[in-house]
Amino acid sequence: MTEYENGNTYTPNPEHSHQDKTPQPHEERYPKGNKFVNILIFIGWFILAEIPIVTMSFIVGFSVHMDLLTGTLATLLFLLLTGIIVWLVRRYYKRHTYEQPKKFKGKDIAINIGWAVLLRLMVIGMSQLMLVIIGSNTTKNDQMLLGNMNSKPSPDQLGQVFPVIVFALTITFIAPYLEELIYRGIFKETLFKRSRFWLPFIISSIVFASQHSPTNWVAVLMYTFMGMIFYLAYHRRGNVRDSMMVHMLHNGVTGILILIGYFTVLFS
């Protein structure tokens, strides 16, 4: 209680002294730090995000020529390196985000599954369009991940089991986790205020497409639309975990195809 010179008193309301400082869903929020520095840091994360897939692809390809111990050690070193990268990106995002993590409810999971189904249908449609116009329905990125689907390797041409399984898990879980933190979370929340939609929506989707090495205009459109769907999943609640789920569901199809193809040849 505070007493003023005129004898009046004032008792503070306890509710006012303990106001919730958690950002509200429609409250305007701004990026932390210098925008130019944030752009440079984003470019660094953009480059770093390439390391896990490229490294694991290399290990799988060369594990054919490695003994079991060397292939296993190389894969374990990859897991250590990838763990460090994931920790660095996650730590940076948590320090710079202006959004609060949100729990999944049944409705959120259903919506994310719907996004994943829409994404899969879009990819199938664009792949058929690519086949008609370009003569091939496989992008350069898919060729790197799945190999040449028209040729069947012999068992002695296969990589070792452990690296291949880790490769499939990397595609399914690690790559989507990193890419969503970087292309949706970090990109939006360190470069744009919360209320901005169209500019980050378009630019992040184009940047995402460029990361997948499209070699024709149909592939450019396909990966750009893919980035847009991920962004819409993220934007719905300002929750990067939503776009992660959609991305993992989508990439999980590729991961399963890799394992089915591998073990079909291995046991043939």
mmCIF file of C-alpha atoms in Angstrom:
data_model
loop_
_atom_site.group_PDB
_atom_site.id
_atom_site.type_symbol
_atom_site.label_atom_id
_atom_site.label_comp_id
_atom_site.label_asym_id
_atom_site.label_seq_id
_atom_site.Cartn_x
_atom_site.Cartn_y
_atom_site.Cartn_z
ATOM 1 C CA MET A 1 0.000 0.000 0.000
ATOM 2 C CA THR A 2 1.310 3.451 -0.946
ATOM 3 C CA GLU A 3 0.361 6.660 0.952
ATOM 4 C CA TYR A 4 0.378 9.984 -0.924
ATOM 5 C CA GLU A 5 0.935 13.472 0.578
ATOM 6 C CA ASN A 6 -2.796 14.277 0.446
ATOM 7 C CA GLY A 7 -3.552 11.302 2.663
ATOM 8 C CA ASN A 8 -4.992 9.109 -0.071
ATOM 9 C CA THR A 9 -3.734 5.571 -0.304
ATOM 10 C CA TYR A 10 -3.336 3.150 -3.189
ATOM 11 C CA THR A 11 -3.095 -0.617 -2.971
ATOM 12 C CA PRO A 12 -1.538 -2.263 -6.058
ATOM 13 C CA ASN A 13 -3.555 -5.021 -7.717
ATOM 14 C CA PRO A 14 -1.560 -8.256 -7.398
ATOM 15 C CA GLU A 15 -2.789 -9.323 -10.831
ATOM 16 C CA HIS A 16 -1.134 -6.272 -12.401
ATOM 17 C CA SER A 17 2.203 -6.941 -10.729
ATOM 18 C CA HIS A 18 2.339 -10.470 -12.092
ATOM 19 C CA GLN A 19 1.208 -9.949 -15.647
ATOM 20 C CA ASP A 20 1.811 -12.806 -18.069
ATOM 21 C CA LYS A 21 4.587 -11.717 -20.406
ATOM 22 C CA THR A 22 4.044 -14.651 -22.792
ATOM 23 C CA PRO A 23 3.506 -13.319 -26.350
ATOM 24 C CA GLN A 24 -0.164 -13.542 -27.300
ATOM 25 C CA PRO A 25 -1.147 -15.109 -30.662
ATOM 26 C CA HIS A 26 -2.033 -11.780 -32.313
ATOM 27 C CA GLU A 27 0.521 -9.610 -30.521
ATOM 28 C CA GLU A 28 3.072 -8.007 -32.852
ATOM 29 C CA ARG A 29 6.603 -9.297 -32.362
ATOM 30 C CA TYR A 30 9.865 -8.274 -34.030
ATOM 31 C CA PRO A 31 13.112 -10.126 -34.831
ATOM 32 C CA LYS A 32 16.009 -9.885 -32.403
ATOM 33 C CA GLY A 33 19.375 -8.441 -33.417
ATOM 34 C CA ASN A 34 20.618 -6.772 -36.598
ATOM 35 C CA LYS A 35 18.781 -7.856 -39.745
ATOM 36 C CA PHE A 36 21.892 -7.837 -41.960
ATOM 37 C CA VAL A 37 23.753 -10.042 -39.479
ATOM 38 C CA ASN A 38 20.702 -12.301 -39.272
ATOM 39 C CA ILE A 39 20.733 -12.695 -43.067
ATOM 40 C CA LEU A 40 24.400 -13.732 -43.013
ATOM 41 C CA ILE A 41 23.704 -16.213 -40.216
ATOM 42 C CA PHE A 42 20.751 -17.634 -42.161
ATOM 43 C CA ILE A 43 23.002 -18.179 -45.187
ATOM 44 C CA GLY A 44 25.391 -20.058 -42.916
ATOM 45 C CA TRP A 45 22.576 -22.311 -41.677
ATOM 46 C CA PHE A 46 21.426 -22.750 -45.297
ATOM 47 C CA ILE A 47 24.849 -24.164 -46.198
ATOM 48 C CA LEU A 48 25.119 -26.203 -43.004
ATOM 49 C CA ALA A 49 21.757 -27.882 -43.665
ATOM 50 C CA GLU A 50 23.256 -29.550 -46.750
ATOM 51 C CA ILE A 51 25.914 -31.432 -44.794
ATOM 52 C CA PRO A 52 23.883 -34.342 -43.313
ATOM 53 C CA ILE A 53 22.255 -35.572 -46.544
ATOM 54 C CA VAL A 54 25.356 -35.046 -48.702
ATOM 55 C CA THR A 55 27.637 -36.719 -46.151
ATOM 56 C CA MET A 56 25.346 -39.701 -45.613
ATOM 57 C CA SER A 57 24.855 -40.161 -49.379
ATOM 58 C CA PHE A 58 28.643 -40.283 -49.728
ATOM 59 C CA ILE A 59 28.994 -42.832 -46.908
ATOM 60 C CA VAL A 60 26.260 -45.089 -48.340
ATOM 61 C CA GLY A 61 27.809 -44.985 -51.812
ATOM 62 C CA PHE A 62 31.329 -45.754 -50.615
ATOM 63 C CA SER A 63 30.304 -48.300 -47.971
ATOM 64 C CA VAL A 64 30.295 -50.830 -50.840
ATOM 65 C CA HIS A 65 34.096 -50.560 -50.836
ATOM 66 C CA MET A 66 34.488 -50.402 -47.031
ATOM 67 C CA ASP A 67 34.838 -53.230 -44.565
ATOM 68 C CA LEU A 68 32.106 -53.528 -41.941
ATOM 69 C CA LEU A 69 34.086 -51.768 -39.196
ATOM 70 C CA THR A 70 34.994 -48.787 -41.401
ATOM 71 C CA GLY A 71 31.406 -48.378 -42.619
ATOM 72 C CA THR A 72 30.077 -48.547 -39.069
ATOM 73 C CA LEU A 73 32.627 -46.053 -37.721
ATOM 74 C CA ALA A 74 31.951 -43.648 -40.610
ATOM 75 C CA THR A 75 28.222 -43.808 -39.868
ATOM 76 C CA LEU A 76 28.762 -43.250 -36.144
ATOM 77 C CA LEU A 77 30.955 -40.214 -36.904
ATOM 78 C CA PHE A 78 28.183 -38.935 -39.164
ATOM 79 C CA LEU A 79 25.665 -39.277 -36.325
ATOM 80 C CA LEU A 80 27.993 -37.345 -34.015
ATOM 81 C CA LEU A 81 28.510 -34.557 -36.575
ATOM 82 C CA THR A 82 24.797 -34.376 -37.338
ATOM 83 C CA GLY A 83 23.954 -34.276 -33.640
ATOM 84 C CA ILE A 84 26.238 -31.250 -33.227
ATOM 85 C CA ILE A 85 24.634 -29.494 -36.220
ATOM 86 C CA VAL A 86 21.115 -30.161 -34.924
ATOM 87 C CA TRP A 87 22.090 -28.889 -31.472
ATOM 88 C CA LEU A 88 23.596 -25.681 -32.895
ATOM 89 C CA VAL A 89 20.596 -24.901 -35.115
ATOM 90 C CA ARG A 90 18.066 -25.725 -32.385
ATOM 91 C CA ARG A 91 19.958 -23.652 -29.817
ATOM 92 C CA TYR A 92 20.079 -20.640 -32.157
ATOM 93 C CA TYR A 93 16.376 -20.927 -32.972
ATOM 94 C CA LYS A 94 15.314 -21.192 -29.331
ATOM 95 C CA ARG A 95 17.330 -18.061 -28.508
ATOM 96 C CA HIS A 96 15.838 -16.014 -31.348
ATOM 97 C CA THR A 97 12.261 -17.229 -31.774
ATOM 98 C CA TYR A 98 9.364 -14.979 -30.807
ATOM 99 C CA GLU A 99 6.861 -17.846 -30.962
ATOM 100 C CA GLN A 100 5.932 -20.233 -28.166
ATOM 101 C CA PRO A 101 5.964 -24.018 -28.720
ATOM 102 C CA LYS A 102 2.449 -25.427 -28.946
ATOM 103 C CA LYS A 103 1.193 -28.887 -28.092
ATOM 104 C CA PHE A 104 -0.553 -31.103 -30.613
ATOM 105 C CA LYS A 105 -4.249 -31.812 -30.284
ATOM 106 C CA GLY A 106 -6.155 -34.349 -32.330
ATOM 107 C CA LYS A 107 -7.378 -31.613 -34.670
ATOM 108 C CA ASP A 108 -3.818 -30.383 -35.309
ATOM 109 C CA ILE A 109 -2.581 -33.872 -36.159
ATOM 110 C CA ALA A 110 -5.522 -34.398 -38.536
ATOM 111 C CA ILE A 111 -4.852 -31.069 -40.280
ATOM 112 C CA ASN A 112 -1.160 -31.907 -40.662
ATOM 113 C CA ILE A 113 -2.011 -35.297 -42.155
ATOM 114 C CA GLY A 114 -4.309 -33.465 -44.569
ATOM 115 C CA TRP A 115 -1.450 -31.148 -45.580
ATOM 116 C CA ALA A 116 0.799 -34.198 -46.123
ATOM 117 C CA VAL A 117 -1.820 -35.897 -48.331
ATOM 118 C CA LEU A 118 -2.286 -32.690 -50.346
ATOM 119 C CA LEU A 119 1.486 -32.427 -50.706
ATOM 120 C CA ARG A 120 1.787 -36.027 -51.922
ATOM 121 C CA LEU A 121 -0.991 -35.502 -54.495
ATOM 122 C CA MET A 122 0.698 -32.311 -55.710
ATOM 123 C CA VAL A 123 4.040 -34.114 -56.113
ATOM 124 C CA ILE A 124 2.398 -36.971 -58.048
ATOM 125 C CA GLY A 125 0.649 -34.496 -60.354
ATOM 126 C CA MET A 126 3.785 -32.412 -60.954
ATOM 127 C CA SER A 127 5.845 -35.572 -61.549
ATOM 128 C CA GLN A 128 3.402 -36.657 -64.270
ATOM 129 C CA LEU A 129 3.563 -33.181 -65.808
ATOM 130 C CA MET A 130 7.360 -33.427 -65.763
ATOM 131 C CA LEU A 131 7.169 -36.811 -67.510
ATOM 132 C CA VAL A 132 4.999 -35.374 -70.295
ATOM 133 C CA ILE A 133 7.042 -32.195 -70.813
ATOM 134 C CA ILE A 134 10.600 -33.212 -69.888
ATOM 135 C CA GLY A 135 10.471 -36.956 -70.527
ATOM 136 C CA SER A 136 11.382 -37.934 -66.961
ATOM 137 C CA ASN A 137 9.333 -37.889 -63.770
ATOM 138 C CA THR A 138 12.344 -37.971 -61.440
ATOM 139 C CA THR A 139 14.099 -34.812 -60.255
ATOM 140 C CA LYS A 140 17.840 -34.562 -59.718
ATOM 141 C CA ASN A 141 17.238 -34.489 -55.968
ATOM 142 C CA ASP A 142 15.209 -37.729 -56.092
ATOM 143 C CA GLN A 143 17.849 -39.390 -58.272
ATOM 144 C CA MET A 144 20.432 -38.610 -55.604
ATOM 145 C CA LEU A 145 18.208 -40.081 -52.884
ATOM 146 C CA LEU A 146 16.659 -43.036 -54.718
ATOM 147 C CA GLY A 147 19.203 -43.726 -57.444
ATOM 148 C CA ASN A 148 18.159 -44.817 -60.910
ATOM 149 C CA MET A 149 14.753 -46.462 -60.440
ATOM 150 C CA ASN A 150 14.948 -48.032 -63.909
ATOM 151 C CA SER A 151 18.036 -50.118 -63.133
ATOM 152 C CA LYS A 152 18.172 -52.840 -60.496
ATOM 153 C CA PRO A 153 21.563 -53.202 -58.772
ATOM 154 C CA SER A 154 22.947 -56.586 -57.819
ATOM 155 C CA PRO A 155 23.353 -57.428 -54.098
ATOM 156 C CA ASP A 156 27.131 -56.924 -54.288
ATOM 157 C CA GLN A 157 26.539 -53.326 -55.448
ATOM 158 C CA LEU A 158 24.525 -52.423 -52.351
ATOM 159 C CA GLY A 159 25.853 -50.327 -49.507
ATOM 160 C CA GLN A 160 26.081 -51.746 -46.000
ATOM 161 C CA VAL A 161 22.878 -52.231 -44.001
ATOM 162 C CA PHE A 162 23.649 -49.857 -41.108
ATOM 163 C CA PRO A 163 24.531 -46.818 -43.289
ATOM 164 C CA VAL A 164 21.465 -47.384 -45.498
ATOM 165 C CA ILE A 165 19.113 -47.542 -42.495
ATOM 166 C CA VAL A 166 20.666 -44.378 -41.033
ATOM 167 C CA PHE A 167 20.352 -42.712 -44.456
ATOM 168 C CA ALA A 168 16.614 -43.508 -44.582
ATOM 169 C CA LEU A 169 16.153 -42.204 -41.031
ATOM 170 C CA THR A 170 18.100 -39.044 -41.924
ATOM 171 C CA ILE A 171 15.791 -38.362 -44.865
ATOM 172 C CA THR A 172 12.685 -39.070 -42.788
ATOM 173 C CA PHE A 173 13.487 -37.239 -39.554
ATOM 174 C CA ILE A 174 16.753 -35.276 -39.455
ATOM 175 C CA ALA A 175 16.458 -33.435 -42.788
ATOM 176 C CA PRO A 176 12.855 -32.256 -42.155
ATOM 177 C CA TYR A 177 13.745 -31.179 -38.613
ATOM 178 C CA LEU A 178 16.698 -29.063 -39.762
ATOM 179 C CA GLU A 179 14.996 -27.677 -42.859
ATOM 180 C CA GLU A 180 11.886 -26.559 -40.995
ATOM 181 C CA LEU A 181 13.911 -24.900 -38.250
ATOM 182 C CA ILE A 182 15.952 -23.049 -40.882
ATOM 183 C CA TYR A 183 13.568 -22.332 -43.799
ATOM 184 C CA ARG A 184 10.443 -21.635 -41.782
ATOM 185 C CA GLY A 185 11.385 -20.920 -38.156
ATOM 186 C CA ILE A 186 14.704 -19.069 -38.394
ATOM 187 C CA PHE A 187 13.935 -17.432 -41.751
ATOM 188 C CA LYS A 188 10.602 -15.954 -40.639
ATOM 189 C CA GLU A 189 11.379 -15.185 -37.021
ATOM 190 C CA THR A 190 14.816 -13.589 -37.440
ATOM 191 C CA LEU A 191 14.101 -11.599 -40.621
ATOM 192 C CA PHE A 192 10.417 -10.584 -40.448
ATOM 193 C CA LYS A 193 7.950 -9.320 -37.882
ATOM 194 C CA ARG A 194 5.187 -11.691 -36.843
ATOM 195 C CA SER A 195 2.391 -10.052 -38.884
ATOM 196 C CA ARG A 196 4.298 -10.184 -42.184
ATOM 197 C CA PHE A 197 2.997 -13.019 -44.387
ATOM 198 C CA TRP A 198 3.379 -12.734 -48.148
ATOM 199 C CA LEU A 199 7.052 -11.805 -48.413
ATOM 200 C CA PRO A 200 8.425 -14.576 -46.151
ATOM 201 C CA PHE A 201 5.875 -16.995 -47.633
ATOM 202 C CA ILE A 202 7.137 -16.443 -51.184
ATOM 203 C CA ILE A 203 10.858 -15.924 -50.534
ATOM 204 C CA SER A 204 11.283 -18.845 -48.133
ATOM 205 C CA SER A 205 9.536 -21.165 -50.596
ATOM 206 C CA ILE A 206 11.821 -20.085 -53.446
ATOM 207 C CA VAL A 207 14.919 -20.477 -51.259
ATOM 208 C CA PHE A 208 13.685 -23.915 -50.202
ATOM 209 C CA ALA A 209 13.227 -24.884 -53.862
ATOM 210 C CA SER A 210 16.747 -23.738 -54.759
ATOM 211 C CA GLN A 211 18.171 -25.993 -52.034
ATOM 212 C CA HIS A 212 16.777 -29.068 -53.838
ATOM 213 C CA SER A 213 18.750 -28.447 -57.068
ATOM 214 C CA PRO A 214 15.857 -28.237 -59.580
ATOM 215 C CA THR A 215 17.050 -28.603 -63.185
ATOM 216 C CA ASN A 216 13.851 -27.623 -65.044
ATOM 217 C CA TRP A 217 10.949 -25.233 -64.561
ATOM 218 C CA VAL A 218 8.510 -27.977 -63.540
ATOM 219 C CA ALA A 219 10.843 -29.066 -60.726
ATOM 220 C CA VAL A 220 11.234 -25.413 -59.669
ATOM 221 C CA LEU A 221 7.450 -25.062 -59.412
ATOM 222 C CA MET A 222 7.078 -28.392 -57.616
ATOM 223 C CA TYR A 223 9.625 -27.601 -54.905
ATOM 224 C CA THR A 224 8.316 -24.035 -54.569
ATOM 225 C CA PHE A 225 4.757 -25.326 -54.046
ATOM 226 C CA MET A 226 6.180 -27.843 -51.584
ATOM 227 C CA GLY A 227 7.813 -25.021 -49.622
ATOM 228 C CA MET A 228 4.541 -23.079 -49.683
ATOM 229 C CA ILE A 229 2.614 -25.994 -48.178
ATOM 230 C CA PHE A 230 5.199 -26.356 -45.420
ATOM 231 C CA TYR A 231 5.001 -22.616 -44.759
ATOM 232 C CA LEU A 232 1.195 -22.678 -44.543
ATOM 233 C CA ALA A 233 1.396 -25.566 -42.072
ATOM 234 C CA TYR A 234 3.848 -23.516 -39.986
ATOM 235 C CA HIS A 235 1.900 -20.251 -40.311
ATOM 236 C CA ARG A 236 -1.436 -21.679 -39.142
ATOM 237 C CA ARG A 237 -0.345 -21.591 -35.487
ATOM 238 C CA GLY A 238 3.095 -19.987 -35.782
ATOM 239 C CA ASN A 239 4.345 -23.423 -34.814
ATOM 240 C CA VAL A 240 7.351 -24.924 -36.569
ATOM 241 C CA ARG A 241 6.471 -28.344 -35.134
ATOM 242 C CA ASP A 242 3.449 -28.477 -37.451
ATOM 243 C CA SER A 243 5.524 -28.048 -40.606
ATOM 244 C CA MET A 244 8.033 -30.558 -39.211
ATOM 245 C CA MET A 245 5.270 -33.155 -38.899
ATOM 246 C CA VAL A 246 4.029 -32.534 -42.453
ATOM 247 C CA HIS A 247 7.590 -32.678 -43.796
ATOM 248 C CA MET A 248 8.392 -35.901 -41.921
ATOM 249 C CA LEU A 249 5.201 -37.577 -43.131
ATOM 250 C CA HIS A 250 6.076 -36.620 -46.699
ATOM 251 C CA ASN A 251 9.742 -37.648 -46.520
ATOM 252 C CA GLY A 252 8.775 -40.838 -44.714
ATOM 253 C CA VAL A 253 7.400 -42.164 -48.017
ATOM 254 C CA THR A 254 10.846 -41.738 -49.590
ATOM 255 C CA GLY A 255 12.538 -43.323 -46.581
ATOM 256 C CA ILE A 256 10.243 -46.364 -46.782
ATOM 257 C CA LEU A 257 10.824 -46.708 -50.548
ATOM 258 C CA ILE A 258 14.594 -46.679 -49.983
ATOM 259 C CA LEU A 259 14.380 -49.458 -47.383
ATOM 260 C CA ILE A 260 11.935 -51.555 -49.436
ATOM 261 C CA GLY A 261 14.115 -51.260 -52.536
ATOM 262 C CA TYR A 262 17.275 -52.066 -50.582
ATOM 263 C CA PHE A 263 15.995 -55.152 -48.765
ATOM 264 C CA THR A 264 14.186 -56.423 -51.880
ATOM 265 C CA VAL A 265 17.506 -56.551 -53.723
ATOM 266 C CA LEU A 266 19.431 -57.776 -50.674
ATOM 267 C CA PHE A 267 17.219 -60.824 -50.178
ATOM 268 C CA SER A 268 16.562 -61.539 -53.857
#
